[in-house]
mmCIF file of C-alpha atoms in Angstrom:
data_model
loop_
_atom_site.group_PDB
_atom_site.id
_atom_site.type_symbol
_atom_site.label_atom_id
_atom_site.label_comp_id
_atom_site.label_asym_id
_atom_site.label_seq_id
_atom_site.Cartn_x
_atom_site.Cartn_y
_atom_site.Cartn_z
ATOM 1 C CA ILE A 1366 16.498 16.044 -24.908
ATOM 2 C CA LEU A 1367 13.159 16.689 -22.406
ATOM 3 C CA ASN A 1368 13.674 19.471 -19.500
ATOM 4 C CA VAL A 1369 11.105 18.032 -16.865
ATOM 5 C CA GLU A 1370 10.870 19.953 -14.050
ATOM 6 C CA GLN A 1371 9.567 20.755 -10.572
ATOM 7 C CA SER A 1372 8.886 22.839 -8.215
ATOM 8 C CA PRO A 1373 9.705 24.224 -5.499
ATOM 9 C CA GLN A 1374 12.323 22.095 -4.549
ATOM 10 C CA SER A 1375 11.532 21.266 -0.903
ATOM 11 C CA LEU A 1376 8.530 21.975 1.378
ATOM 12 C CA HIS A 1377 7.594 22.401 4.862
ATOM 13 C CA VAL A 1378 4.107 21.578 6.049
ATOM 14 C CA GLN A 1379 1.961 20.598 9.604
ATOM 15 C CA GLU A 1380 0.297 17.817 9.772
ATOM 16 C CA GLY A 1381 -2.975 18.028 7.645
ATOM 17 C CA ASP A 1382 -2.101 20.142 5.537
ATOM 18 C CA SER A 1383 -3.197 20.116 2.026
ATOM 19 C CA THR A 1384 -0.321 20.807 -1.219
ATOM 20 C CA ASN A 1385 0.767 20.327 -4.050
ATOM 21 C CA PHE A 1386 3.895 20.137 -6.085
ATOM 22 C CA THR A 1387 4.478 21.727 -10.596
ATOM 23 C CA CYS A 1388 5.697 19.011 -12.742
ATOM 24 C CA SER A 1389 6.178 20.695 -16.132
ATOM 25 C CA PHE A 1390 7.419 18.931 -19.401
ATOM 26 C CA PRO A 1391 7.922 19.778 -22.411
ATOM 27 C CA SER A 1392 4.456 19.362 -24.342
ATOM 28 C CA SER A 1393 5.487 18.649 -27.910
ATOM 29 C CA ASN A 1394 5.351 14.546 -28.964
ATOM 30 C CA PHE A 1395 4.113 13.563 -24.885
ATOM 31 C CA TYR A 1396 3.234 9.985 -24.115
ATOM 32 C CA ALA A 1397 3.589 9.472 -20.919
ATOM 33 C CA LEU A 1398 3.988 10.871 -17.611
ATOM 34 C CA HIS A 1399 4.634 9.473 -14.489
ATOM 35 C CA TRP A 1400 4.924 10.091 -10.480
ATOM 36 C CA TYR A 1401 7.179 8.609 -7.903
ATOM 37 C CA ARG A 1402 6.972 8.574 -4.517
ATOM 38 C CA TRP A 1403 10.936 8.333 -3.283
ATOM 39 C CA GLU A 1404 11.587 7.414 0.671
ATOM 40 C CA THR A 1405 14.688 8.063 1.591
ATOM 41 C CA ALA A 1406 16.910 4.879 1.374
ATOM 42 C CA LYS A 1407 14.457 3.191 -0.818
ATOM 43 C CA SER A 1408 14.175 2.222 -3.687
ATOM 44 C CA PRO A 1409 11.776 5.071 -5.938
ATOM 45 C CA GLU A 1410 7.870 3.885 -5.661
ATOM 46 C CA ALA A 1411 5.639 4.199 -8.813
ATOM 47 C CA LEU A 1412 1.644 5.943 -7.948
ATOM 48 C CA PHE A 1413 0.583 6.983 -11.607
ATOM 49 C CA VAL A 1414 1.157 6.952 -14.951
ATOM 50 C CA MET A 1415 -1.057 8.970 -16.960
ATOM 51 C CA THR A 1416 -0.861 9.662 -20.520
ATOM 52 C CA LEU A 1417 -3.868 11.965 -21.789
ATOM 53 C CA ASN A 1418 -4.803 15.405 -21.081
ATOM 54 C CA GLY A 1419 -6.978 16.147 -18.748
ATOM 55 C CA ASP A 1420 -6.442 12.856 -17.124
ATOM 56 C CA GLU A 1421 -6.891 12.496 -12.867
ATOM 57 C CA LYS A 1422 -5.628 9.635 -10.837
ATOM 58 C CA LYS A 1423 -5.985 9.111 -7.608
ATOM 59 C CA LYS A 1424 -4.825 6.538 -4.839
ATOM 60 C CA GLY A 1425 -6.258 8.131 -1.290
ATOM 61 C CA ARG A 1426 -4.832 11.037 -0.255
ATOM 62 C CA ILE A 1427 -2.849 11.738 -3.213
ATOM 63 C CA SER A 1428 -3.878 12.574 -6.562
ATOM 64 C CA ALA A 1429 -2.253 13.624 -9.531
ATOM 65 C CA THR A 1430 -3.817 15.942 -12.948
ATOM 66 C CA LEU A 1431 -2.248 16.221 -16.562
ATOM 67 C CA ASN A 1432 -2.141 18.514 -19.315
ATOM 68 C CA THR A 1433 -0.335 17.708 -21.526
ATOM 69 C CA LYS A 1434 -1.481 20.761 -23.814
ATOM 70 C CA GLU A 1435 0.548 22.996 -21.614
ATOM 71 C CA GLY A 1436 3.249 20.744 -20.737
ATOM 72 C CA TYR A 1437 1.990 20.420 -16.670
ATOM 73 C CA SER A 1438 0.793 18.201 -14.052
ATOM 74 C CA TYR A 1439 0.158 18.651 -10.768
ATOM 75 C CA LEU A 1440 -0.007 16.547 -7.580
ATOM 76 C CA TYR A 1441 -1.695 17.633 -4.769
ATOM 77 C CA ILE A 1442 -1.356 15.337 -1.086
ATOM 78 C CA LYS A 1443 -4.787 15.800 1.159
ATOM 79 C CA GLY A 1444 -3.985 16.231 5.232
ATOM 80 C CA SER A 1445 0.052 15.557 4.830
ATOM 81 C CA GLN A 1446 1.089 13.213 7.300
ATOM 82 C CA PRO A 1447 4.387 12.430 8.905
ATOM 83 C CA GLU A 1448 4.974 9.649 6.772
ATOM 84 C CA ASP A 1449 3.774 10.889 3.438
ATOM 85 C CA SER A 1450 7.634 12.674 4.670
ATOM 86 C CA ALA A 1451 9.384 11.945 0.923
ATOM 87 C CA THR A 1452 10.841 12.828 -2.227
ATOM 88 C CA TYR A 1453 8.194 13.036 -5.281
ATOM 89 C CA LEU A 1454 9.935 12.769 -8.392
ATOM 90 C CA CYS A 1455 7.925 13.285 -12.215
ATOM 91 C CA ALA A 1456 8.985 11.640 -14.864
ATOM 92 C CA SER A 1457 8.335 12.107 -18.732
ATOM 93 C CA ARG A 1458 8.284 10.058 -21.821
ATOM 94 C CA ASN A 1459 7.575 11.331 -25.650
ATOM 95 C CA THR A 1460 7.102 9.488 -28.688
ATOM 96 C CA GLY A 1461 10.648 10.273 -30.144
ATOM 97 C CA GLY A 1462 12.745 7.918 -28.278
ATOM 98 C CA PHE A 1463 12.442 5.360 -25.274
ATOM 99 C CA LYS A 1464 14.009 7.865 -22.791
ATOM 100 C CA THR A 1465 12.187 8.784 -19.547
ATOM 101 C CA ILE A 1466 13.682 12.141 -18.314
ATOM 102 C CA PHE A 1467 13.360 12.494 -14.725
ATOM 103 C CA GLY A 1468 12.865 16.130 -13.003
ATOM 104 C CA ALA A 1469 14.854 16.447 -10.082
ATOM 105 C CA GLY A 1470 12.142 15.659 -7.546
ATOM 106 C CA THR A 1471 10.149 18.023 -5.393
ATOM 107 C CA ARG A 1472 11.328 17.442 -1.429
ATOM 108 C CA LEU A 1473 8.201 17.321 0.876
ATOM 109 C CA PHE A 1474 8.862 17.645 5.020
ATOM 110 C CA VAL A 1475 6.079 17.343 6.987
ATOM 111 C CA LYS A 1476 5.744 17.635 10.695
ATOM 112 C CA ALA A 1477 3.213 16.368 12.932
ATOM 113 C CA ASP B 305 10.855 -6.530 -2.220
ATOM 114 C CA SER B 306 10.137 -4.188 -5.343
ATOM 115 C CA GLY B 307 10.832 -7.801 -7.590
ATOM 116 C CA VAL B 308 13.962 -5.930 -9.413
ATOM 117 C CA THR B 309 16.861 -7.451 -7.980
ATOM 118 C CA GLN B 310 20.174 -5.037 -7.815
ATOM 119 C CA THR B 311 24.064 -6.451 -7.028
ATOM 120 C CA PRO B 312 26.188 -5.738 -5.416
ATOM 121 C CA LYS B 313 24.510 -3.245 -3.023
ATOM 122 C CA HIS B 314 27.936 -1.582 -2.416
ATOM 123 C CA LEU B 315 30.168 -1.160 -4.054
ATOM 124 C CA ILE B 316 34.667 0.261 -3.476
ATOM 125 C CA THR B 317 36.679 0.315 -5.884
ATOM 126 C CA ALA B 318 39.806 2.365 -6.372
ATOM 127 C CA THR B 319 40.269 4.496 -9.950
ATOM 128 C CA GLY B 320 40.933 3.316 -13.491
ATOM 129 C CA GLN B 321 39.145 -0.263 -12.668
ATOM 130 C CA ARG B 322 36.192 -1.866 -14.212
ATOM 131 C CA VAL B 323 33.129 -2.901 -12.623
ATOM 132 C CA THR B 324 30.000 -4.962 -13.547
ATOM 133 C CA LEU B 325 26.483 -4.105 -11.887
ATOM 134 C CA ARG B 326 23.545 -6.871 -12.463
ATOM 135 C CA CYS B 327 20.046 -5.976 -12.526
ATOM 136 C CA SER B 328 16.994 -8.856 -12.867
ATOM 137 C CA PRO B 329 14.084 -7.751 -13.767
ATOM 138 C CA ARG B 330 10.976 -8.261 -11.834
ATOM 139 C CA SER B 331 9.361 -11.400 -13.965
ATOM 140 C CA GLY B 332 7.444 -10.797 -17.526
ATOM 141 C CA ASP B 333 8.758 -7.363 -17.540
ATOM 142 C CA LEU B 334 10.779 -7.453 -20.717
ATOM 143 C CA SER B 335 12.523 -2.777 -20.740
ATOM 144 C CA VAL B 336 15.135 -2.226 -17.895
ATOM 145 C CA TYR B 337 16.259 1.174 -17.810
ATOM 146 C CA TRP B 338 19.492 1.701 -16.053
ATOM 147 C CA TYR B 339 19.533 5.985 -14.381
ATOM 148 C CA GLN B 340 22.510 7.064 -12.604
ATOM 149 C CA GLN B 341 22.271 9.040 -9.094
ATOM 150 C CA SER B 342 24.765 11.318 -8.470
ATOM 151 C CA LEU B 343 24.941 13.623 -4.992
ATOM 152 C CA ASP B 344 22.938 16.345 -5.127
ATOM 153 C CA GLN B 345 21.561 15.095 -8.521
ATOM 154 C CA GLY B 346 18.349 13.777 -10.154
ATOM 155 C CA LEU B 347 17.873 10.187 -11.992
ATOM 156 C CA GLN B 348 20.271 10.558 -15.135
ATOM 157 C CA PHE B 349 19.213 8.307 -17.607
ATOM 158 C CA LEU B 350 21.579 6.283 -19.207
ATOM 159 C CA ILE B 351 20.330 3.159 -20.803
ATOM 160 C CA HIS B 352 16.904 1.146 -22.139
ATOM 161 C CA TYR B 353 16.980 -1.796 -23.689
ATOM 162 C CA TYR B 354 13.217 -3.656 -24.604
ATOM 163 C CA ASN B 355 13.892 -7.947 -25.009
ATOM 164 C CA GLY B 356 17.859 -8.308 -25.178
ATOM 165 C CA GLU B 357 18.200 -4.547 -27.900
ATOM 166 C CA GLU B 358 19.044 -0.894 -26.777
ATOM 167 C CA ARG B 359 15.824 1.021 -27.019
ATOM 168 C CA ALA B 360 17.447 4.683 -25.535
ATOM 169 C CA LYS B 361 20.358 6.439 -25.028
ATOM 170 C CA GLY B 362 21.159 8.987 -22.105
ATOM 171 C CA ASN B 363 23.963 10.712 -20.737
ATOM 172 C CA ILE B 364 25.960 7.493 -21.062
ATOM 173 C CA LEU B 365 29.804 7.850 -21.217
ATOM 174 C CA GLU B 366 31.612 6.220 -23.488
ATOM 175 C CA ARG B 367 33.685 4.482 -20.572
ATOM 176 C CA PHE B 368 30.207 3.150 -20.302
ATOM 177 C CA SER B 369 28.340 0.067 -21.553
ATOM 178 C CA ALA B 370 25.698 -2.114 -21.221
ATOM 179 C CA GLN B 371 23.966 -5.294 -22.292
ATOM 180 C CA GLN B 372 20.813 -7.341 -21.854
ATOM 181 C CA PHE B 373 21.305 -10.722 -22.329
ATOM 182 C CA PRO B 374 18.419 -13.540 -23.301
ATOM 183 C CA ASP B 375 17.645 -14.202 -20.113
ATOM 184 C CA LEU B 376 16.599 -10.539 -19.228
ATOM 185 C CA HIS B 377 18.991 -9.764 -16.555
ATOM 186 C CA SER B 378 20.802 -6.524 -17.954
ATOM 187 C CA GLU B 379 23.997 -6.190 -17.000
ATOM 188 C CA LEU B 380 26.251 -1.829 -16.865
ATOM 189 C CA ASN B 381 30.110 -2.220 -17.448
ATOM 190 C CA LEU B 382 31.737 0.801 -15.943
ATOM 191 C CA SER B 383 35.663 0.926 -16.932
ATOM 192 C CA SER B 384 38.818 3.305 -16.467
ATOM 193 C CA LEU B 385 36.675 4.687 -13.464
ATOM 194 C CA GLU B 386 36.918 7.741 -12.103
ATOM 195 C CA LEU B 387 36.273 9.986 -8.773
ATOM 196 C CA GLY B 388 33.309 11.007 -10.106
ATOM 197 C CA ASP B 389 31.347 7.832 -11.089
ATOM 198 C CA SER B 390 30.931 7.258 -7.315
ATOM 199 C CA ALA B 391 26.815 7.042 -7.588
ATOM 200 C CA LEU B 392 24.109 5.434 -6.652
ATOM 201 C CA TYR B 393 23.423 3.182 -10.047
ATOM 202 C CA PHE B 394 19.236 1.787 -10.223
ATOM 203 C CA CYS B 395 17.915 -0.610 -12.621
ATOM 204 C CA ALA B 396 14.214 -0.286 -13.169
ATOM 205 C CA SER B 397 12.248 -3.043 -15.061
ATOM 206 C CA SER B 398 8.887 -2.197 -16.963
ATOM 207 C CA VAL B 399 6.251 -3.908 -19.599
ATOM 208 C CA ALA B 400 6.401 -2.893 -22.363
ATOM 209 C CA GLY B 401 5.847 1.027 -23.370
ATOM 210 C CA GLY B 402 5.985 0.961 -18.737
ATOM 211 C CA ASN B 403 2.146 2.113 -18.854
ATOM 212 C CA TYR B 404 2.042 0.645 -15.243
ATOM 213 C CA GLY B 405 5.566 2.630 -14.001
ATOM 214 C CA TYR B 406 8.918 1.665 -13.622
ATOM 215 C CA THR B 407 9.767 -0.735 -10.760
ATOM 216 C CA PHE B 408 13.025 -0.036 -8.670
ATOM 217 C CA GLY B 409 15.530 -2.098 -7.775
ATOM 218 C CA SER B 410 17.375 -0.655 -4.459
ATOM 219 C CA GLY B 411 20.463 0.299 -6.338
ATOM 220 C CA THR B 412 24.255 -0.329 -6.009
ATOM 221 C CA ARG B 413 26.704 2.207 -4.504
ATOM 222 C CA LEU B 414 29.561 2.383 -6.208
ATOM 223 C CA THR B 415 32.502 4.130 -4.879
ATOM 224 C CA VAL B 416 35.916 5.144 -6.620
ATOM 225 C CA VAL B 417 38.404 5.884 -4.037
#
């Protein structure tokens, strides 16, 4: 069974700060790593899906990197804005099955 | 609107009862996933169907069952309900392999009283 860990559990930053969170996952039988943004009272929305070691993806001020050999991914937010306040989930899928396991998320609060 | 439709949005029922949650995937998606989010818990994987066939099971209780029909909609059946089954149940869909991520529905909030 996959064990996906995210840190920190929550994070409070000021508007304009840049921040990053970590997702760690089992590196054996790795298939894909997903990042989602989950706003309160809404559904999770996909940000990135990464599959290759060294992958880097970017969408606006948000970017992510992937290290499949050591089993971690970083999500970066540059110049945080209040509208970035949300829970950021990562999820890992292995090649041994068809399960995608989610971490508990990092709850980001951006204060204006 | 994400394209994934879940009904009902809210459900209140008594312990011991049985309920059915319904999910219609986004057009073109063959995979359907069910997740449970209990209070203060993350998304717990329940089950995955692809084109009508079960592909993977997570921590799904024996009291729970699911299926995916030929029109690709899926139903999650929860029986002998207990207070602890109160949760938000999400359905998500994807193209095969999920390489573009999952599209989530808005969830069904189940309250067992």
